[in-house]
Amino acid sequence: MSPNRPLRIGLVGADRHARGFGARAHIPAILSGPEFELTAVCTTREETAQLAAERYGAKRYHVGIDSLTKDPEVDLVIVSITVRSHYPVSWAALKAGKMVYCEWPLGLNSDEAETLSRLAREVGVLTAVGTQGRHAPGIIYLKQLLEEGYVGRPLFFRMSHLLPRFPVRSDHWWSAMEEEHSGALGVACSHATDTLESVLGPVVSLAGCAETLHPEDIYSDTGEAFRWTARDTVSYQAKMESGVSGTANVSNVTTEQIGFRLEIYGEEGQITATTPYYVSYSPVTLSGMRKNDNAPTQLDIPKELHRAGDLEVGSAGYNIAHGLAHFRDCWLNGKSFAPNFADAHRLHQLVATVKRSWEEKKWLDIPHRENFE
């Protein structure tokens, strides 16, 4: 396959008003460079599909996933819609033999994730799940520094992902419901943990706590009262396969935007990664201190790690563009991609284990990655 061949993408979730994540994040990522092509957009109604195609410059539009999956010019289907629709749309695309990139969470639960992972393995296509924090140049450089021995042998970590409560519209009621895989456990903790594991390797056991501390809320558009069922505060203590141990704290009920922070301490020094808001798309700053240093110093991220064209660092599509670039590299060179649907199935299991650990009040093991192949 020609190295100049663009990755031809069909996007499910390109709303014409640019309110959804597909339009706000995936469209800019796809349009960030010539290595990607917005071949098609897909919605459930012809009027909205046509308007979206015109607004974003797609070559064509489709009404319904069945039409999109029959398009021979679409290589990759990106699924960026409500979580409840992730499973049926991804399943249809896989059955048609398409590569699929699905936003996190992959499904409503681990069972849906397992079914999609198994189907992807049977069909034999590349898949991707949208936990984008690991694709940030700063996180990639953090991993490189650890591999080069910046802190010596890593010993322990401390991670936090602290966010304010976001306003919920009545037509987005699902974003506050546990059964929709939402909240600090279903979303924020999952994104932070995937970033953590991409740097330090897999968690093998944990003891967790997952609570809803502030259930009362009102819809931002109607003023009607409702109650959150999704967990809004999560913490866990973890042991990694590498022997590293540490703690994590995640919440979406802080009064201010604190952001993400990962501190890693080793025999020869320490290194810290921070972002000012959500780990999935906010810009990463690195600082470190080694033995005999008097104070931490900022660590500049190499320019060659930036692969997002003219996209602004910290914009919603910035890390997605890096993930798509890596996905295209894997596709052209016949390599596997991470995180894929098997990784997503394991992450579903991990966050479910945090909840179960809290309910059973004990440490629990996380199955090894090989068990999800």
mmCIF file of C-alpha atoms in Angstrom:
data_model
loop_
_atom_site.group_PDB
_atom_site.id
_atom_site.type_symbol
_atom_site.label_atom_id
_atom_site.label_comp_id
_atom_site.label_asym_id
_atom_site.label_seq_id
_atom_site.Cartn_x
_atom_site.Cartn_y
_atom_site.Cartn_z
ATOM 1 C CA MET A 1 0.000 0.000 0.000
ATOM 2 C CA SER A 2 1.315 3.438 -0.916
ATOM 3 C CA PRO A 3 2.687 5.408 2.055
ATOM 4 C CA ASN A 4 0.888 8.449 0.606
ATOM 5 C CA ARG A 5 -2.495 6.730 0.724
ATOM 6 C CA PRO A 6 -4.904 8.728 2.909
ATOM 7 C CA LEU A 7 -6.968 6.984 5.552
ATOM 8 C CA ARG A 8 -10.531 7.386 4.259
ATOM 9 C CA ILE A 9 -12.910 7.989 7.135
ATOM 10 C CA GLY A 10 -16.663 7.783 7.579
ATOM 11 C CA LEU A 11 -17.852 9.621 10.692
ATOM 12 C CA VAL A 12 -20.973 8.638 12.597
ATOM 13 C CA GLY A 13 -21.830 11.622 14.775
ATOM 14 C CA ALA A 14 -21.116 14.693 12.649
ATOM 15 C CA ASP A 15 -23.990 16.887 13.795
ATOM 16 C CA ARG A 16 -24.513 19.989 11.675
ATOM 17 C CA HIS A 17 -24.604 22.312 14.699
ATOM 18 C CA ALA A 18 -21.100 21.266 15.874
ATOM 19 C CA ARG A 19 -22.325 20.575 19.402
ATOM 20 C CA GLY A 20 -21.314 16.940 19.703
ATOM 21 C CA PHE A 21 -17.828 15.544 20.244
ATOM 22 C CA GLY A 22 -17.727 14.142 16.715
ATOM 23 C CA ALA A 23 -18.053 17.589 15.184
ATOM 24 C CA ARG A 24 -16.018 19.477 17.812
ATOM 25 C CA ALA A 25 -13.120 17.032 18.039
ATOM 26 C CA HIS A 26 -13.067 14.369 15.331
ATOM 27 C CA ILE A 27 -13.802 16.668 12.391
ATOM 28 C CA PRO A 28 -10.842 18.998 13.180
ATOM 29 C CA ALA A 29 -8.599 15.958 13.700
ATOM 30 C CA ILE A 30 -9.590 14.432 10.356
ATOM 31 C CA LEU A 31 -9.075 17.752 8.571
ATOM 32 C CA SER A 32 -5.694 18.373 10.231
ATOM 33 C CA GLY A 33 -3.598 16.837 7.459
ATOM 34 C CA PRO A 34 -3.547 15.203 4.007
ATOM 35 C CA GLU A 35 -3.005 11.753 5.510
ATOM 36 C CA PHE A 36 -6.718 11.672 6.426
ATOM 37 C CA GLU A 37 -9.797 12.136 4.254
ATOM 38 C CA LEU A 38 -13.336 12.878 5.399
ATOM 39 C CA THR A 39 -14.947 10.581 2.875
ATOM 40 C CA ALA A 40 -18.427 10.424 4.398
ATOM 41 C CA VAL A 41 -20.622 11.504 7.273
ATOM 42 C CA CYS A 42 -23.564 9.536 8.606
ATOM 43 C CA THR A 43 -26.648 10.508 10.611
ATOM 44 C CA THR A 44 -30.121 9.017 10.996
ATOM 45 C CA ARG A 45 -31.914 11.576 8.788
ATOM 46 C CA GLU A 46 -31.184 12.648 5.215
ATOM 47 C CA GLU A 47 -31.622 16.347 5.965
ATOM 48 C CA THR A 48 -29.062 16.399 8.774
ATOM 49 C CA ALA A 49 -26.657 14.099 6.925
ATOM 50 C CA GLN A 50 -26.679 16.309 3.841
ATOM 51 C CA LEU A 51 -26.236 19.494 5.852
ATOM 52 C CA ALA A 52 -23.349 17.955 7.815
ATOM 53 C CA ALA A 53 -21.621 16.864 4.604
ATOM 54 C CA GLU A 54 -21.951 20.366 3.186
ATOM 55 C CA ARG A 55 -20.717 22.037 6.371
ATOM 56 C CA TYR A 56 -17.644 19.843 6.861
ATOM 57 C CA GLY A 57 -16.738 19.134 3.241
ATOM 58 C CA ALA A 58 -17.362 15.386 3.211
ATOM 59 C CA LYS A 59 -17.404 13.759 -0.224
ATOM 60 C CA ARG A 60 -20.754 12.119 0.466
ATOM 61 C CA TYR A 61 -23.311 11.433 3.163
ATOM 62 C CA HIS A 62 -25.185 8.356 4.343
ATOM 63 C CA VAL A 63 -28.450 7.863 6.177
ATOM 64 C CA GLY A 64 -28.032 5.042 8.682
ATOM 65 C CA ILE A 65 -25.085 2.811 9.480
ATOM 66 C CA ASP A 66 -26.053 0.108 6.971
ATOM 67 C CA SER A 67 -25.612 2.553 4.113
ATOM 68 C CA LEU A 68 -22.251 3.758 5.415
ATOM 69 C CA THR A 69 -20.848 0.262 5.848
ATOM 70 C CA LYS A 70 -21.616 -0.532 2.186
ATOM 71 C CA ASP A 71 -19.469 2.373 0.996
ATOM 72 C CA PRO A 72 -16.367 0.794 -0.610
ATOM 73 C CA GLU A 73 -14.374 4.014 -0.264
ATOM 74 C CA VAL A 74 -14.602 4.111 3.535
ATOM 75 C CA ASP A 75 -11.661 2.437 5.297
ATOM 76 C CA LEU A 76 -12.409 3.449 8.891
ATOM 77 C CA VAL A 77 -15.723 4.108 10.631
ATOM 78 C CA ILE A 78 -15.487 6.516 13.573
ATOM 79 C CA VAL A 79 -18.312 6.194 16.105
ATOM 80 C CA SER A 80 -18.859 9.320 18.206
ATOM 81 C CA ILE A 81 -22.486 9.278 19.362
ATOM 82 C CA THR A 82 -24.413 8.547 22.568
ATOM 83 C CA VAL A 83 -22.955 5.623 24.493
ATOM 84 C CA ARG A 84 -26.099 3.511 24.188
ATOM 85 C CA SER A 85 -25.604 3.466 20.411
ATOM 86 C CA HIS A 86 -21.903 2.562 20.445
ATOM 87 C CA TYR A 87 -22.530 -1.176 20.510
ATOM 88 C CA PRO A 88 -25.056 -1.584 17.647
ATOM 89 C CA VAL A 89 -23.258 0.843 15.336
ATOM 90 C CA SER A 90 -19.796 -0.624 15.989
ATOM 91 C CA TRP A 91 -21.180 -4.146 15.620
ATOM 92 C CA ALA A 92 -22.719 -3.328 12.219
ATOM 93 C CA ALA A 93 -19.482 -1.759 10.986
ATOM 94 C CA LEU A 94 -17.397 -4.734 12.118
ATOM 95 C CA LYS A 95 -19.791 -7.220 10.509
ATOM 96 C CA ALA A 96 -19.297 -5.340 7.242
ATOM 97 C CA GLY A 97 -15.527 -5.751 7.576
ATOM 98 C CA LYS A 98 -14.740 -2.117 8.349
ATOM 99 C CA MET A 99 -12.064 -0.911 10.726
ATOM 100 C CA VAL A 100 -13.718 0.871 13.654
ATOM 101 C CA TYR A 101 -12.671 3.682 15.997
ATOM 102 C CA CYS A 102 -15.229 3.986 18.797
ATOM 103 C CA GLU A 103 -15.250 6.673 21.435
ATOM 104 C CA TRP A 104 -14.977 5.587 25.074
ATOM 105 C CA PRO A 105 -16.796 3.818 26.580
ATOM 106 C CA LEU A 106 -16.943 1.027 24.025
ATOM 107 C CA GLY A 107 -20.327 -0.097 25.351
ATOM 108 C CA LEU A 108 -22.691 0.198 28.264
ATOM 109 C CA ASN A 109 -20.879 -2.574 30.119
ATOM 110 C CA SER A 110 -18.149 -5.176 29.966
ATOM 111 C CA ASP A 111 -20.393 -7.704 28.210
ATOM 112 C CA GLU A 112 -20.963 -5.401 25.238
ATOM 113 C CA ALA A 113 -17.246 -4.619 25.112
ATOM 114 C CA GLU A 114 -16.393 -8.327 25.170
ATOM 115 C CA THR A 115 -18.768 -9.083 22.289
ATOM 116 C CA LEU A 116 -17.308 -6.321 20.135
ATOM 117 C CA SER A 117 -13.749 -7.336 20.990
ATOM 118 C CA ARG A 118 -14.448 -10.931 20.031
ATOM 119 C CA LEU A 119 -16.122 -9.901 16.764
ATOM 120 C CA ALA A 120 -13.195 -7.649 15.836
ATOM 121 C CA ARG A 121 -10.821 -10.541 16.435
ATOM 122 C CA GLU A 122 -12.945 -12.860 14.271
ATOM 123 C CA VAL A 123 -13.206 -10.342 11.438
ATOM 124 C CA GLY A 124 -9.500 -9.528 11.676
ATOM 125 C CA VAL A 125 -9.611 -5.740 11.379
ATOM 126 C CA LEU A 126 -7.853 -2.967 13.269
ATOM 127 C CA THR A 127 -9.893 -1.259 15.958
ATOM 128 C CA ALA A 128 -9.373 1.732 18.225
ATOM 129 C CA VAL A 129 -11.070 3.094 21.321
ATOM 130 C CA GLY A 130 -11.128 6.797 22.115
ATOM 131 C CA THR A 131 -9.070 7.141 25.266
ATOM 132 C CA GLN A 132 -6.941 9.890 23.787
ATOM 133 C CA GLY A 133 -4.810 10.984 26.729
ATOM 134 C CA ARG A 134 -2.112 8.417 25.963
ATOM 135 C CA HIS A 135 -1.591 9.941 22.488
ATOM 136 C CA ALA A 136 -0.629 13.384 23.819
ATOM 137 C CA PRO A 137 2.990 14.212 22.897
ATOM 138 C CA GLY A 138 3.690 15.014 26.552
ATOM 139 C CA ILE A 139 2.517 11.595 27.713
ATOM 140 C CA ILE A 140 4.485 9.857 24.957
ATOM 141 C CA TYR A 141 7.593 11.793 26.018
ATOM 142 C CA LEU A 142 6.957 10.947 29.671
ATOM 143 C CA LYS A 143 6.999 7.263 28.767
ATOM 144 C CA GLN A 144 10.218 7.716 26.779
ATOM 145 C CA LEU A 145 11.914 9.453 29.705
ATOM 146 C CA LEU A 146 10.961 6.636 32.060
ATOM 147 C CA GLU A 147 12.265 4.037 29.606
ATOM 148 C CA GLU A 148 15.534 5.995 29.353
ATOM 149 C CA GLY A 149 15.917 5.877 33.142
ATOM 150 C CA TYR A 150 15.133 9.477 34.072
ATOM 151 C CA VAL A 151 13.882 8.444 37.535
ATOM 152 C CA GLY A 152 15.799 5.175 37.706
ATOM 153 C CA ARG A 153 13.608 2.265 38.760
ATOM 154 C CA PRO A 154 10.047 3.586 39.269
ATOM 155 C CA LEU A 155 8.763 2.876 42.771
ATOM 156 C CA PHE A 156 5.367 4.494 43.242
ATOM 157 C CA PHE A 157 2.927 6.964 41.710
ATOM 158 C CA ARG A 158 0.255 9.408 42.793
ATOM 159 C CA MET A 159 -2.459 10.346 40.282
ATOM 160 C CA SER A 160 -5.412 12.728 40.467
ATOM 161 C CA HIS A 161 -8.024 13.845 37.940
ATOM 162 C CA LEU A 162 -10.166 16.516 39.576
ATOM 163 C CA LEU A 163 -12.898 18.260 37.616
ATOM 164 C CA PRO A 164 -15.895 20.464 38.415
ATOM 165 C CA ARG A 165 -19.437 19.239 37.899
ATOM 166 C CA PHE A 166 -20.560 19.898 34.344
ATOM 167 C CA PRO A 167 -24.056 21.247 33.540
ATOM 168 C CA VAL A 168 -26.516 18.595 32.368
ATOM 169 C CA ARG A 169 -29.263 19.407 29.877
ATOM 170 C CA SER A 170 -32.536 17.514 30.100
ATOM 171 C CA ASP A 171 -31.945 15.968 26.661
ATOM 172 C CA HIS A 172 -28.566 14.728 27.932
ATOM 173 C CA TRP A 173 -30.017 13.073 31.036
ATOM 174 C CA TRP A 174 -27.979 9.953 30.319
ATOM 175 C CA SER A 175 -24.703 11.740 31.154
ATOM 176 C CA ALA A 176 -25.581 11.591 34.871
ATOM 177 C CA MET A 177 -26.752 7.974 34.949
ATOM 178 C CA GLU A 178 -24.651 5.011 36.036
ATOM 179 C CA GLU A 179 -26.455 2.605 33.694
ATOM 180 C CA GLU A 180 -25.210 4.767 30.795
ATOM 181 C CA HIS A 181 -21.583 4.199 31.908
ATOM 182 C CA SER A 182 -21.151 7.862 32.808
ATOM 183 C CA GLY A 183 -19.736 9.868 35.691
ATOM 184 C CA ALA A 184 -16.346 9.915 37.355
ATOM 185 C CA LEU A 185 -16.059 6.124 37.349
ATOM 186 C CA GLY A 186 -17.395 5.400 33.871
ATOM 187 C CA VAL A 187 -15.597 8.208 32.060
ATOM 188 C CA ALA A 188 -13.065 10.401 33.915
ATOM 189 C CA CYS A 189 -11.479 7.556 35.898
ATOM 190 C CA SER A 190 -11.338 5.381 32.790
ATOM 191 C CA HIS A 191 -9.518 8.028 30.746
ATOM 192 C CA ALA A 192 -7.051 8.760 33.542
ATOM 193 C CA THR A 193 -6.374 5.074 34.197
ATOM 194 C CA ASP A 194 -5.729 4.344 30.522
ATOM 195 C CA THR A 195 -3.193 7.176 30.479
ATOM 196 C CA LEU A 196 -1.582 5.807 33.644
ATOM 197 C CA GLU A 197 -1.315 2.275 32.243
ATOM 198 C CA SER A 198 0.110 3.512 28.940
ATOM 199 C CA VAL A 199 3.040 4.910 30.941
ATOM 200 C CA LEU A 200 3.557 2.442 33.813
ATOM 201 C CA GLY A 201 2.009 -0.748 32.470
ATOM 202 C CA PRO A 202 -1.052 -2.710 33.571
ATOM 203 C CA VAL A 203 -2.698 -2.662 36.976
ATOM 204 C CA VAL A 204 -2.824 -6.213 38.370
ATOM 205 C CA SER A 205 -4.692 -5.627 41.634
ATOM 206 C CA LEU A 206 -6.510 -2.817 43.380
ATOM 207 C CA ALA A 207 -8.649 -1.736 46.300
ATOM 208 C CA GLY A 208 -11.158 0.923 45.358
ATOM 209 C CA CYS A 209 -13.886 3.281 46.476
ATOM 210 C CA ALA A 210 -16.617 4.627 44.169
ATOM 211 C CA GLU A 211 -19.342 6.880 45.575
ATOM 212 C CA THR A 212 -21.971 9.427 44.608
ATOM 213 C CA LEU A 213 -21.320 12.181 47.137
ATOM 214 C CA HIS A 214 -23.442 14.935 45.606
ATOM 215 C CA PRO A 215 -26.478 13.398 43.851
ATOM 216 C CA GLU A 216 -28.774 16.450 43.836
ATOM 217 C CA ASP A 217 -28.730 18.607 40.702
ATOM 218 C CA ILE A 218 -30.975 20.541 38.304
ATOM 219 C CA TYR A 219 -31.095 20.429 34.511
ATOM 220 C CA SER A 220 -29.365 23.484 33.075
ATOM 221 C CA ASP A 221 -32.066 24.176 30.479
ATOM 222 C CA THR A 222 -35.288 23.527 32.431
ATOM 223 C CA GLY A 223 -34.352 23.976 36.088
ATOM 224 C CA GLU A 224 -36.012 20.642 36.868
ATOM 225 C CA ALA A 225 -34.474 18.723 39.765
ATOM 226 C CA PHE A 226 -32.921 15.300 39.231
ATOM 227 C CA ARG A 227 -30.509 12.953 40.995
ATOM 228 C CA TRP A 228 -27.204 11.606 39.741
ATOM 229 C CA THR A 229 -26.824 7.849 39.931
ATOM 230 C CA ALA A 230 -23.364 7.843 38.314
ATOM 231 C CA ARG A 231 -20.443 7.770 40.767
ATOM 232 C CA ASP A 232 -18.947 11.241 41.116
ATOM 233 C CA THR A 233 -15.894 10.429 43.276
ATOM 234 C CA VAL A 234 -13.489 7.512 42.864
ATOM 235 C CA SER A 235 -10.256 6.476 44.527
ATOM 236 C CA TYR A 236 -8.142 3.359 44.397
ATOM 237 C CA GLN A 237 -4.832 1.951 45.528
ATOM 238 C CA ALA A 238 -3.159 -0.138 42.857
ATOM 239 C CA LYS A 239 -0.315 -2.559 42.267
ATOM 240 C CA MET A 240 1.151 -2.636 38.769
ATOM 241 C CA GLU A 241 2.590 -5.626 36.937
ATOM 242 C CA SER A 242 5.978 -3.870 37.069
ATOM 243 C CA GLY A 243 5.897 -3.818 40.869
ATOM 244 C CA VAL A 244 5.095 -0.101 41.044
ATOM 245 C CA SER A 245 2.315 0.811 43.471
ATOM 246 C CA GLY A 246 0.307 3.976 43.908
ATOM 247 C CA THR A 247 -2.939 5.794 44.485
ATOM 248 C CA ALA A 248 -5.517 7.490 42.266
ATOM 249 C CA ASN A 249 -8.208 10.049 43.067
ATOM 250 C CA VAL A 250 -10.839 11.104 40.525
ATOM 251 C CA SER A 251 -13.811 13.407 40.999
ATOM 252 C CA ASN A 252 -16.190 15.567 38.982
ATOM 253 C CA VAL A 253 -17.600 17.572 41.887
ATOM 254 C CA THR A 254 -14.731 19.956 42.659
ATOM 255 C CA THR A 255 -15.589 23.655 42.877
ATOM 256 C CA GLU A 256 -12.867 24.608 40.399
ATOM 257 C CA GLN A 257 -11.038 23.132 37.426
ATOM 258 C CA ILE A 258 -7.973 21.436 38.912
ATOM 259 C CA GLY A 259 -7.158 18.996 36.126
ATOM 260 C CA PHE A 260 -4.947 15.922 35.847
ATOM 261 C CA ARG A 261 -1.722 15.235 37.733
ATOM 262 C CA LEU A 262 0.525 12.182 37.621
ATOM 263 C CA GLU A 263 3.584 12.071 39.880
ATOM 264 C CA ILE A 264 6.047 9.199 39.449
ATOM 265 C CA TYR A 265 8.808 8.622 41.996
ATOM 266 C CA GLY A 266 11.837 6.431 41.400
ATOM 267 C CA GLU A 267 15.188 5.514 42.897
ATOM 268 C CA GLU A 268 16.972 8.305 41.004
ATOM 269 C CA GLY A 269 14.378 11.063 40.816
ATOM 270 C CA GLN A 270 10.800 12.077 40.185
ATOM 271 C CA ILE A 271 8.741 13.325 37.248
ATOM 272 C CA THR A 272 5.327 14.981 37.081
ATOM 273 C CA ALA A 273 2.812 15.383 34.252
ATOM 274 C CA THR A 274 -0.035 17.874 34.616
ATOM 275 C CA THR A 275 -2.913 19.116 32.482
ATOM 276 C CA PRO A 276 -5.144 22.081 33.379
ATOM 277 C CA TYR A 277 -8.398 20.256 32.688
ATOM 278 C CA TYR A 278 -9.523 16.980 31.082
ATOM 279 C CA VAL A 279 -6.657 14.562 30.462
ATOM 280 C CA SER A 280 -8.066 13.493 27.099
ATOM 281 C CA TYR A 281 -7.420 16.782 25.369
ATOM 282 C CA SER A 282 -5.805 19.417 27.587
ATOM 283 C CA PRO A 283 -2.112 20.308 27.091
ATOM 284 C CA VAL A 284 0.518 18.385 29.059
ATOM 285 C CA THR A 285 3.282 20.047 31.061
ATOM 286 C CA LEU A 286 6.214 17.967 32.327
ATOM 287 C CA SER A 287 8.609 18.729 35.155
ATOM 288 C CA GLY A 288 11.253 16.615 36.808
ATOM 289 C CA MET A 289 13.903 16.489 39.489
ATOM 290 C CA ARG A 290 16.791 14.049 39.748
ATOM 291 C CA LYS A 291 19.177 13.246 42.550
ATOM 292 C CA ASN A 292 21.237 16.262 43.624
ATOM 293 C CA ASP A 293 18.878 18.726 41.873
ATOM 294 C CA ASN A 294 17.771 21.632 44.046
ATOM 295 C CA ALA A 295 14.344 22.061 42.464
ATOM 296 C CA PRO A 296 12.151 20.616 39.699
ATOM 297 C CA THR A 297 12.751 21.898 36.169
ATOM 298 C CA GLN A 298 10.336 22.032 33.257
ATOM 299 C CA LEU A 299 10.991 19.418 30.591
ATOM 300 C CA ASP A 300 10.404 20.600 27.034
ATOM 301 C CA ILE A 301 8.471 18.216 24.804
ATOM 302 C CA PRO A 302 10.359 17.514 21.538
ATOM 303 C CA LYS A 303 8.786 19.229 18.537
ATOM 304 C CA GLU A 304 9.044 16.074 16.435
ATOM 305 C CA LEU A 305 6.413 14.410 18.629
ATOM 306 C CA HIS A 306 3.777 16.907 17.462
ATOM 307 C CA ARG A 307 1.779 15.394 14.575
ATOM 308 C CA ALA A 308 -1.432 17.415 14.465
ATOM 309 C CA GLY A 309 -0.822 19.955 11.706
ATOM 310 C CA ASP A 310 -2.028 23.405 12.673
ATOM 311 C CA LEU A 311 -4.373 22.221 15.412
ATOM 312 C CA GLU A 312 -3.981 24.184 18.609
ATOM 313 C CA VAL A 313 -2.394 22.314 21.504
ATOM 314 C CA GLY A 314 -5.168 21.590 23.974
ATOM 315 C CA SER A 315 -7.971 21.754 21.414
ATOM 316 C CA ALA A 316 -10.503 18.919 21.492
ATOM 317 C CA GLY A 317 -9.135 17.268 18.354
ATOM 318 C CA TYR A 318 -5.413 17.589 19.114
ATOM 319 C CA ASN A 319 -4.787 14.224 20.776
ATOM 320 C CA ILE A 320 -7.254 12.520 18.430
ATOM 321 C CA ALA A 321 -5.157 13.668 15.463
ATOM 322 C CA HIS A 322 -2.088 12.063 17.047
ATOM 323 C CA GLY A 323 -4.029 8.858 17.672
ATOM 324 C CA LEU A 324 -5.274 8.780 14.077
ATOM 325 C CA ALA A 325 -1.735 9.333 12.785
ATOM 326 C CA HIS A 326 -0.522 6.366 14.821
ATOM 327 C CA PHE A 327 -3.514 4.295 13.683
ATOM 328 C CA ARG A 328 -2.710 5.068 10.044
ATOM 329 C CA ASP A 329 0.937 4.070 10.601
ATOM 330 C CA CYS A 330 -0.195 0.723 12.019
ATOM 331 C CA TRP A 331 -2.650 0.188 9.158
ATOM 332 C CA LEU A 332 -0.069 0.922 6.451
ATOM 333 C CA ASN A 333 2.600 -1.248 8.087
ATOM 334 C CA GLY A 334 0.457 -4.187 9.206
ATOM 335 C CA LYS A 335 0.996 -3.576 12.920
ATOM 336 C CA SER A 336 -1.378 -3.776 15.867
ATOM 337 C CA PHE A 337 -2.801 -0.620 17.422
ATOM 338 C CA ALA A 338 -3.406 0.273 21.047
ATOM 339 C CA PRO A 339 -5.770 0.910 22.641
ATOM 340 C CA ASN A 340 -7.967 -1.452 20.631
ATOM 341 C CA PHE A 341 -11.249 -3.178 21.471
ATOM 342 C CA ALA A 342 -9.486 -5.845 23.543
ATOM 343 C CA ASP A 343 -7.857 -3.081 25.588
ATOM 344 C CA ALA A 344 -11.266 -1.443 25.946
ATOM 345 C CA HIS A 345 -12.787 -4.698 27.213
ATOM 346 C CA ARG A 346 -10.053 -4.923 29.838
ATOM 347 C CA LEU A 347 -10.564 -1.275 30.864
ATOM 348 C CA HIS A 348 -14.291 -1.933 31.263
ATOM 349 C CA GLN A 349 -13.376 -4.833 33.546
ATOM 350 C CA LEU A 350 -10.959 -2.673 35.517
ATOM 351 C CA VAL A 351 -13.442 0.105 36.318
ATOM 352 C CA ALA A 352 -16.076 -2.508 37.172
ATOM 353 C CA THR A 353 -13.538 -4.031 39.564
ATOM 354 C CA VAL A 354 -13.094 -0.664 41.313
ATOM 355 C CA LYS A 355 -16.827 -0.640 42.013
ATOM 356 C CA ARG A 356 -16.891 -4.296 43.089
ATOM 357 C CA SER A 357 -13.894 -3.777 45.365
ATOM 358 C CA TRP A 358 -15.782 -0.988 47.136
ATOM 359 C CA GLU A 359 -18.885 -3.144 47.503
ATOM 360 C CA GLU A 360 -16.942 -6.159 48.796
ATOM 361 C CA LYS A 361 -14.441 -4.094 50.829
ATOM 362 C CA LYS A 362 -11.368 -5.988 49.660
ATOM 363 C CA TRP A 363 -8.460 -6.079 47.210
ATOM 364 C CA LEU A 364 -9.279 -7.673 43.856
ATOM 365 C CA ASP A 365 -7.140 -8.888 40.964
ATOM 366 C CA ILE A 366 -7.371 -7.614 37.384
ATOM 367 C CA PRO A 367 -7.044 -10.321 34.693
ATOM 368 C CA HIS A 368 -3.905 -10.131 32.579
ATOM 369 C CA ARG A 369 -4.063 -8.561 29.109
ATOM 370 C CA GLU A 370 -3.600 -11.958 27.452
ATOM 371 C CA ASN A 371 -6.980 -13.051 28.798
ATOM 372 C CA PHE A 372 -8.675 -10.466 26.591
ATOM 373 C CA GLU A 373 -7.119 -11.572 23.307
#
